[in-house]
Tab-separated table of C-alpha atoms in Angstrom:
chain	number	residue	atom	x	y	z
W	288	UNK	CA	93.889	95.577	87.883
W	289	UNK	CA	91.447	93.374	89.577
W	290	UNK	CA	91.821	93.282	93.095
W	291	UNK	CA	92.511	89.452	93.000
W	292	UNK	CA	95.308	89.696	90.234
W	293	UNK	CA	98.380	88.758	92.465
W	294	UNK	CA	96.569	85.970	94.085
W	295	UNK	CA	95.474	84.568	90.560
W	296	UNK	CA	99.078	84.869	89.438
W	297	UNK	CA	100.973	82.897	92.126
W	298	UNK	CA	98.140	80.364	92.182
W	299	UNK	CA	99.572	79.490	88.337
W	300	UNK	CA	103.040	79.006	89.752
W	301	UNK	CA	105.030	76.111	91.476
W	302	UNK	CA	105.770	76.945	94.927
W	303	UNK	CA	108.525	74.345	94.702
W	304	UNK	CA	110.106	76.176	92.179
W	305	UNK	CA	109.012	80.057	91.792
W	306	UNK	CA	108.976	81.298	95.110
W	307	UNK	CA	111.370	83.358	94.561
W	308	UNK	CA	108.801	84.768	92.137
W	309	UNK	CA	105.567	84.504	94.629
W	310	UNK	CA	107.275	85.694	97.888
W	311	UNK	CA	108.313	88.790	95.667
W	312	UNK	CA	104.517	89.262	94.541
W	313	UNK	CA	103.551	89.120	98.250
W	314	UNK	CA	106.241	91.102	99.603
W	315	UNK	CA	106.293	94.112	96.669
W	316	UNK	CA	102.391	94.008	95.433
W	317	UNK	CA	99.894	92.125	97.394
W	318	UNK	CA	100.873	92.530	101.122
W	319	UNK	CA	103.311	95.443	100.923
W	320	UNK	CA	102.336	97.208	103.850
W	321	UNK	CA	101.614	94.470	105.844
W	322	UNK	CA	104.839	92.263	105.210
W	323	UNK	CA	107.140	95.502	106.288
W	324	UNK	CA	104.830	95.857	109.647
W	325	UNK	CA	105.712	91.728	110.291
W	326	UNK	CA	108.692	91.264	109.243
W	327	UNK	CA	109.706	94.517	111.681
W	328	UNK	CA	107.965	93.308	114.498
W	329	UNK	CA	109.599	89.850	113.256
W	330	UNK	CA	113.004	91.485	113.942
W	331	UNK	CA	111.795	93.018	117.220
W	332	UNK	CA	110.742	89.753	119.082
W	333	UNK	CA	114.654	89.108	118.475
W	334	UNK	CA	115.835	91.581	121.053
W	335	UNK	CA	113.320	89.597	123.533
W	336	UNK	CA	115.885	86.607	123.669
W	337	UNK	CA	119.027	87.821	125.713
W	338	UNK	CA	122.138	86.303	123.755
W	339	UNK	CA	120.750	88.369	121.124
W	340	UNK	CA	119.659	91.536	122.218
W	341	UNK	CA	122.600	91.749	124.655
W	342	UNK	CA	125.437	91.266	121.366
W	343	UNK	CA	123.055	93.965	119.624
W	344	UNK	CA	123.234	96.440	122.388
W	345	UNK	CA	127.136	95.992	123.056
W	346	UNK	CA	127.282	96.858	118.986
W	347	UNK	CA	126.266	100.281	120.214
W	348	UNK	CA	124.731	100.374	116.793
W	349	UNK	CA	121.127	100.720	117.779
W	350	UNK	CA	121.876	104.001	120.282
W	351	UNK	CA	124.537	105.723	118.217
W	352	UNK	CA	123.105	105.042	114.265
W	353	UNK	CA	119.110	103.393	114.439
W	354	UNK	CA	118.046	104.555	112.087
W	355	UNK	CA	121.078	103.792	109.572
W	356	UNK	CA	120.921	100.052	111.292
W	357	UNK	CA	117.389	99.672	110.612
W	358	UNK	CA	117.561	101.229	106.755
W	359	UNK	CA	120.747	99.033	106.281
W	360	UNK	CA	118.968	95.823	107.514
W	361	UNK	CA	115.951	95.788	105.470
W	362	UNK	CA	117.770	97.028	102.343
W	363	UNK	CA	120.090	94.051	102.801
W	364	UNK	CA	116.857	91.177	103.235
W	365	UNK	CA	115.322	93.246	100.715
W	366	UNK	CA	117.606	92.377	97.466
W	367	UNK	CA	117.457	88.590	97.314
W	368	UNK	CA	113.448	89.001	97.464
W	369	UNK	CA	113.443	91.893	94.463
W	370	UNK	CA	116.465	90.327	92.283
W	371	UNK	CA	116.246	86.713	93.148
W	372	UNK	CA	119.597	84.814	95.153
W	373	UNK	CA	122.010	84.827	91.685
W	374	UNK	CA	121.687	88.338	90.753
W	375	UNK	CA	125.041	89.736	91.604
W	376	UNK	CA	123.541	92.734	93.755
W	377	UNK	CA	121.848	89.743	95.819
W	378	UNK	CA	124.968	87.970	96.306
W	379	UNK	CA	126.864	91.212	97.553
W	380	UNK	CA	123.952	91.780	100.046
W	381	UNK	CA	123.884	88.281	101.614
W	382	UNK	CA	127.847	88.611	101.574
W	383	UNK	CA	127.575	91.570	103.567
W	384	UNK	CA	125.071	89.913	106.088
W	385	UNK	CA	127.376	86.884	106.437
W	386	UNK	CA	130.452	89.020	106.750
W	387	UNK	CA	128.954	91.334	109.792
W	388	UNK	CA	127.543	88.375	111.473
W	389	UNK	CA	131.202	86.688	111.026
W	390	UNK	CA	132.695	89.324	113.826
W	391	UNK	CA	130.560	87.776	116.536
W	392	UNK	CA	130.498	84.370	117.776
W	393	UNK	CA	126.470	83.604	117.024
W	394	UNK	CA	125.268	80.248	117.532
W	395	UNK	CA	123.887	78.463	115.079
W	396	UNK	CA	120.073	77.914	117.178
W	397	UNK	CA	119.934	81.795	117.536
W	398	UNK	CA	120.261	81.934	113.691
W	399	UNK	CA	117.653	79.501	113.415
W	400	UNK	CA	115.710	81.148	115.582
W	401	UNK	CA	116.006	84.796	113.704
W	402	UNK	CA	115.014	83.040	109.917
W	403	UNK	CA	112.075	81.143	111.852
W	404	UNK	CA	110.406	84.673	112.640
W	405	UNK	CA	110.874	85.941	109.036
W	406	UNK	CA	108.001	82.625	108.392
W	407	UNK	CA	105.775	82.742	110.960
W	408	UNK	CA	105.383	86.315	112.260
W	409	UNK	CA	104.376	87.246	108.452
W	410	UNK	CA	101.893	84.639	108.665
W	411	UNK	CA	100.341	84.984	111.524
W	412	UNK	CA	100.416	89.072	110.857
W	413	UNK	CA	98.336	88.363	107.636
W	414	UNK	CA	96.038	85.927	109.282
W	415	UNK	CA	95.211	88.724	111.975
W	416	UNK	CA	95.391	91.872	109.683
W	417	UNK	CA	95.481	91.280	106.469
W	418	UNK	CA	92.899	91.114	103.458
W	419	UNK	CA	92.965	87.716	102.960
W	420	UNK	CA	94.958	84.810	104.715
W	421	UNK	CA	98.105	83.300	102.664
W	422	UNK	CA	97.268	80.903	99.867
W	423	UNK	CA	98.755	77.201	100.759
W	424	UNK	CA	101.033	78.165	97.954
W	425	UNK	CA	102.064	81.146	98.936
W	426	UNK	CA	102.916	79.685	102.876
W	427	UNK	CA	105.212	77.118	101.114
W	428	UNK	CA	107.139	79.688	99.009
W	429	UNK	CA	107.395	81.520	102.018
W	430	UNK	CA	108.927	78.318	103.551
W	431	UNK	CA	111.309	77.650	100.572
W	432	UNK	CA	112.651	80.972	100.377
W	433	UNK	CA	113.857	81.213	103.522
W	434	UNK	CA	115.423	77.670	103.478
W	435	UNK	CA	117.406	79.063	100.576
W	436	UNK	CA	118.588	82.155	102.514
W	437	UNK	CA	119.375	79.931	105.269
W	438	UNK	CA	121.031	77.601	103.015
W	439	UNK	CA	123.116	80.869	101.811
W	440	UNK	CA	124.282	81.541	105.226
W	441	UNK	CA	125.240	78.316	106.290
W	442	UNK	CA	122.206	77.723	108.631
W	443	UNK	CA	121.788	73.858	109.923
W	444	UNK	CA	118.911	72.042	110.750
W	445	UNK	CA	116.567	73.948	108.934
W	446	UNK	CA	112.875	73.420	109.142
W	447	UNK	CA	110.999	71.591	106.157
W	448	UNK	CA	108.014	72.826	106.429
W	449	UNK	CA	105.774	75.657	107.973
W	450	UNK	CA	105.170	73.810	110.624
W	451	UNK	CA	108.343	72.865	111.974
W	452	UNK	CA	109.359	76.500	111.794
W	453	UNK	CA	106.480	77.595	113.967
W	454	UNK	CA	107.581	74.662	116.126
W	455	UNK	CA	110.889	76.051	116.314
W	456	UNK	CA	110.086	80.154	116.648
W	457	UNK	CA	107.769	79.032	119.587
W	458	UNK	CA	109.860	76.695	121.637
W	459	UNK	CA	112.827	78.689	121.648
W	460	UNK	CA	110.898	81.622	122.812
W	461	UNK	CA	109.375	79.722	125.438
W	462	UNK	CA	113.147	78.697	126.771
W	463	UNK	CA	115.073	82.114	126.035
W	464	UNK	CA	112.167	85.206	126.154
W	465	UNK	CA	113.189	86.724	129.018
W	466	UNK	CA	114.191	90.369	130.244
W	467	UNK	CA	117.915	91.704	129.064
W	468	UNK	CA	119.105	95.734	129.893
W	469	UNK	CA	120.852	95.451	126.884
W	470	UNK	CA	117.799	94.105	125.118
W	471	UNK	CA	115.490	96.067	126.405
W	472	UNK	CA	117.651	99.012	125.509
W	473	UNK	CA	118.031	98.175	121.891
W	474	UNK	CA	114.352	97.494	121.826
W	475	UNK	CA	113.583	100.781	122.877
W	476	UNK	CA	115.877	102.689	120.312
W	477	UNK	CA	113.795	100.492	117.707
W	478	UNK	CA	110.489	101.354	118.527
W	479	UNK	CA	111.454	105.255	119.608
W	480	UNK	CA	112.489	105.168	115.687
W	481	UNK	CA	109.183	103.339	114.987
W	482	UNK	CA	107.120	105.468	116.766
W	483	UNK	CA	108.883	108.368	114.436
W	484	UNK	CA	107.696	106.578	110.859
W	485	UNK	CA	104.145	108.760	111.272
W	486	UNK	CA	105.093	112.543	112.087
W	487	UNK	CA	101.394	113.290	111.907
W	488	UNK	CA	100.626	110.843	114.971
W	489	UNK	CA	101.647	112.078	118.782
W	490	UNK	CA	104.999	110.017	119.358
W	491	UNK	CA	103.479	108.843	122.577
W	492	UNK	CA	99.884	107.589	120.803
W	493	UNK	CA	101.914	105.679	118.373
W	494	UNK	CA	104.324	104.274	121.044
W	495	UNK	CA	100.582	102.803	122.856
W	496	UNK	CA	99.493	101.823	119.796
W	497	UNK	CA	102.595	99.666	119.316
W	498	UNK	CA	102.656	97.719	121.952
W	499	UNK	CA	99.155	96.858	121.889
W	500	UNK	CA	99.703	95.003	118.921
W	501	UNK	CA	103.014	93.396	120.809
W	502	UNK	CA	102.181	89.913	122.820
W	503	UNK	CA	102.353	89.137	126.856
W	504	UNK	CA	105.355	87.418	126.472
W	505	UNK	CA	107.285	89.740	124.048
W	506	UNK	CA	105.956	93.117	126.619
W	507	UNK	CA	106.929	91.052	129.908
W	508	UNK	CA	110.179	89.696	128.375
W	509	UNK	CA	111.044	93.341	127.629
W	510	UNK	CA	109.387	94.899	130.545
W	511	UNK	CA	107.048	96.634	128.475
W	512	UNK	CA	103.384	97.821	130.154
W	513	UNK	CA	100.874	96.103	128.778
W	514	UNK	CA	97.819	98.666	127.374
W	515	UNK	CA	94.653	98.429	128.870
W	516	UNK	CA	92.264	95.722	127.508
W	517	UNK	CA	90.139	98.771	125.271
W	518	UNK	CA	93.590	100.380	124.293
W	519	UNK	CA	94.344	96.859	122.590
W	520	UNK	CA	91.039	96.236	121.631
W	521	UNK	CA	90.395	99.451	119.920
W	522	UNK	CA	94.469	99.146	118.171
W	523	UNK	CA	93.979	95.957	116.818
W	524	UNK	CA	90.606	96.344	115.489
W	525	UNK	CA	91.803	99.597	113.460
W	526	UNK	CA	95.071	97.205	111.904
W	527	UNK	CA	91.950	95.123	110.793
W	528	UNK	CA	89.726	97.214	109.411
W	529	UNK	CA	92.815	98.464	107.245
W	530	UNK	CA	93.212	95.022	105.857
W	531	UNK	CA	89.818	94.758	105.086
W	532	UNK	CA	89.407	98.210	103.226
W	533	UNK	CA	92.796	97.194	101.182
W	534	UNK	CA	90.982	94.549	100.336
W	535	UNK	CA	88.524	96.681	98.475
W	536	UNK	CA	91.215	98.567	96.148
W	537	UNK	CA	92.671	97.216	93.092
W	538	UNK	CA	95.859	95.044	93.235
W	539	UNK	CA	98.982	97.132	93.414
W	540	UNK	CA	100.359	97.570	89.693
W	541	UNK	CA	103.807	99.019	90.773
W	542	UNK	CA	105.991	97.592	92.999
W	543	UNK	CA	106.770	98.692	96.969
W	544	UNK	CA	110.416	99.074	97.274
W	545	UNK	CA	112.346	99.456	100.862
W	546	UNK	CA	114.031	102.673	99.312
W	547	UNK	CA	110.429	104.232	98.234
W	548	UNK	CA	109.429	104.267	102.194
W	549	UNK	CA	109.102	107.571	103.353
W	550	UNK	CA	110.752	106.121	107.133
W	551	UNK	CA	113.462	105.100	105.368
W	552	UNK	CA	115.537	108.049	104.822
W	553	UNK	CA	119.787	107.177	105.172
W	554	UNK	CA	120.511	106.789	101.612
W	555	UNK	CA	118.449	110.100	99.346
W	556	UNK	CA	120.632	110.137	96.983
W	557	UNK	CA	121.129	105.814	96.219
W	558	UNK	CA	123.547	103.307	98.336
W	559	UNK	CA	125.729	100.245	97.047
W	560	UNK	CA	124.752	97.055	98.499
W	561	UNK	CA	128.699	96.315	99.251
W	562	UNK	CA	128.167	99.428	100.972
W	563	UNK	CA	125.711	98.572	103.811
W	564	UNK	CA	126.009	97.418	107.479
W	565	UNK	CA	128.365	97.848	110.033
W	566	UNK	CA	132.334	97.290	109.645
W	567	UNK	CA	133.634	96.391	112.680
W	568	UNK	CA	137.122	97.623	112.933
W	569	UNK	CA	140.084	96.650	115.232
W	570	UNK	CA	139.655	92.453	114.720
W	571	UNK	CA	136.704	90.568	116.081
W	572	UNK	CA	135.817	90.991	119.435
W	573	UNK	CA	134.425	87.988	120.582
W	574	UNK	CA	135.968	83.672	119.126
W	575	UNK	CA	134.636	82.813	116.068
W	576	UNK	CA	132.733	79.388	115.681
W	577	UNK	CA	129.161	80.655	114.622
W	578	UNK	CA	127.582	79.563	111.397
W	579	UNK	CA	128.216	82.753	109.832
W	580	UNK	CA	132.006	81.615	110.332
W	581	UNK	CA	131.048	78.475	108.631
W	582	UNK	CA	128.945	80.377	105.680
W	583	UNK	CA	131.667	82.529	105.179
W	584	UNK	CA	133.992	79.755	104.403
W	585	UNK	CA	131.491	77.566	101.883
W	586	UNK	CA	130.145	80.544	100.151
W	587	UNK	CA	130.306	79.450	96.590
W	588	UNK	CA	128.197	76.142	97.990
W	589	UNK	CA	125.236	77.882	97.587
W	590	UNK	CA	125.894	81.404	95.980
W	591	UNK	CA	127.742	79.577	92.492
W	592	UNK	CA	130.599	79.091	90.969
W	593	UNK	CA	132.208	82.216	89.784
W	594	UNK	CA	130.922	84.703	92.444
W	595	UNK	CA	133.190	87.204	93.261
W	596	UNK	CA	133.672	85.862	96.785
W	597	UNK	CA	133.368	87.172	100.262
C-alpha cells in the first residue's frame, strides 16, 4: 500500500460525519504506535491533578491490579473507536465506564478535563513525533469523536472545537497540577508497569527515557527529577527519528488492536466487554452527584432507543 493511503482515504471523507471512520484509520492504521504512546501519557497527566489522582490511589486499584487497570482501561476506550458508538459491544463498554465512574462522586470539570487530554495530547504527540502532522480533517474528527463520547457520558460544557479543548486541558492544569502522595503513588505504579512494556530495555533506562519525554510541570507536579538537558535531548530526538523512518514504510494494511499488544497481557485467552473494570462492592463510598450519576440516568439519550440499559 502506498505509504500515503490512509491519509488519501480520510481526506475523501466528511469529518462532520465519518469520524468515527477517520479517528479509527488514525488510531488502528496510520498512527498506531504513536496514538497508544499519547493517549497513555494522556491518561498519565491525569494523576498530576490531585482530586483525581488522590480518588485513583484510594481505589487501591493501581498498587494491588496495574496492570489489569491499565489493560481494562484501554480495552474499554478502545471499542467505540473499532465498532463505532451503536455497536452493542460499544454500548456495553461505555456502560461499564459510566457505571464505575458512578461509585465516586467526580465532578463534572474533572471529566472535562480527562476527555480534553484524549484531543490535545494526541495532537501535540503527532506534531512532535510523528510522520506527518494531523490533516485539518483528521483534528476535527478527533474533536467530534470525543464530543460524542462525552455526549455518551453525560459530560457538560463540552468544547466545540480544537481549540477550546486545548484552552480547557491547559487552564485547568495551570489551576490544579500540583503534587498529591496519592497521585504520585498511582503515577508511579503506571510508569513502573510502563517501564515493563520493553523487557529487552534496562527497567531503569526506560524509566529515564520516560520522563524525558514528560513536561516541567507534569515532573514537578509529581515530584519527578527532571533528566539532564542531553538525556532529554538525546530521548526525544530518537521518538523523532522513529516517526520519520515510519514514515518511509508502507501504510499499515491490517489493523492495530489493544488486545494484539504484546504489554497487554490480562485477558490470553479473550474478555467480555461487560466484563471489564472494577466492581466496587459494599455500596458507594463517597455521595453521588457527578456526571457519571447524571449519564447513568439519561443513557438511552445518546446510546438509542432499545439498548439494553445500564
Amino acid at each position: 500500500m502506498r505509504r500515503d493511503h490512509w491519509k488519501r482515504v480520510n481526506t475523501k471523507l466528511d469529518p462532520a460525519v465519518d469520524f468515527v471512520e477517520i479517528y479509527r484509520n488514525i488510531v488502528m492504521h496510520e498512527f498506531a504506535w504513536d496514538m497508544n504512546q499519547a493517549l497513555s501519557f494522556a491518561l498519565f497527566r491525569t494523576y498530576a491533578v490531585p482530586g483525581i489522582g488522590a480518588l485513583l490511589d484510594r481505589t487501591g486499584e493501581f498498587a494491588k491490579r496495574t496492570q489489569k487497570r491499565y489493560d481494562d482501561t484501554a480495552l474499554l476506550l478502545e471499542t467505540p473507536t473499532r465498532l463505532g458508538f451503536e455497536a452493542p459491544e460499544s454500548r456495553a463498554a461505555i456502560r461499564r465506564v459510566n457505571q464505575m465512574h458512578r461509585s465516586y462522586d467526580i465532578p463534572d470539570h474533572d471529566f472535562g478535563y480527562v476527555l480534553s487530554t484524549f484531543v490535545v495530547v494526541p495532537k501535540r504527540w503527532v506534531d512532535a513525533y510523528g510522520k506527518r502532522p494531523f490533516t485539518p480533517g483528521e483534528l476535527e474528527a478527533s474533536v467530534h469523536y470525543y464530543r460524542m463520547l462525552g455526549r455518551h457520558m453525560n459530560i457538560p460544557d463540552i468544547p466545540e472545537t480544537y481549540a477550546g479543548f486545548e484552552e480547557l486541558m491547559d487552564s485547568y492544569e495551570a489551576e490544579h497540577f500540583a503534587f498529591d502522595p496519592g497521585g504520585k503513588r498511582v503515577a508511579d505504579s503506571t510508569l513502573a508497569l510502563m517501564v515493563a512494556f520493553r523487557p529487552r530495555v534496562p527497567k531503569r533506562v526506560m524509566e529515564v527515557f520516560s520522563r524525558a519525554l514528560m513536561d516541567d510541570a507534569l515532573l514537578e507536579a509529581l515530584h519527578y527529577r527532571k533528566p539532564s538537558a542531553a538525556v532529554v535531548k538525546t530521548a526525544r530526538a530518537g521518538v523523532r527519528l522513529r516517526g520519520k523512518l515510519a514514515g518511509l514504510l508502507p501504510a499499515s494494511r491490517k489493523p492495530t488492536r489493544v488486545a494484539d499488544l504484546p504489554w497487554v497481557r490480562s485477558y490470553p485467552y479473550g474478555y467480555d466487554v461487560s466484563q471489564l473494570g472494577t466492581f466496587p462492592g459494599g455500596g458507594c463510598p463517597v455521595p453521588h452527584g457527578g456526571a457519571a450519576d447524571k449519564a447513568e440516568a439519561s443513557a438511552d439519550t445518546f446510546i438509542g432507543a432499545g439498548s439494553d440499559g445500564r
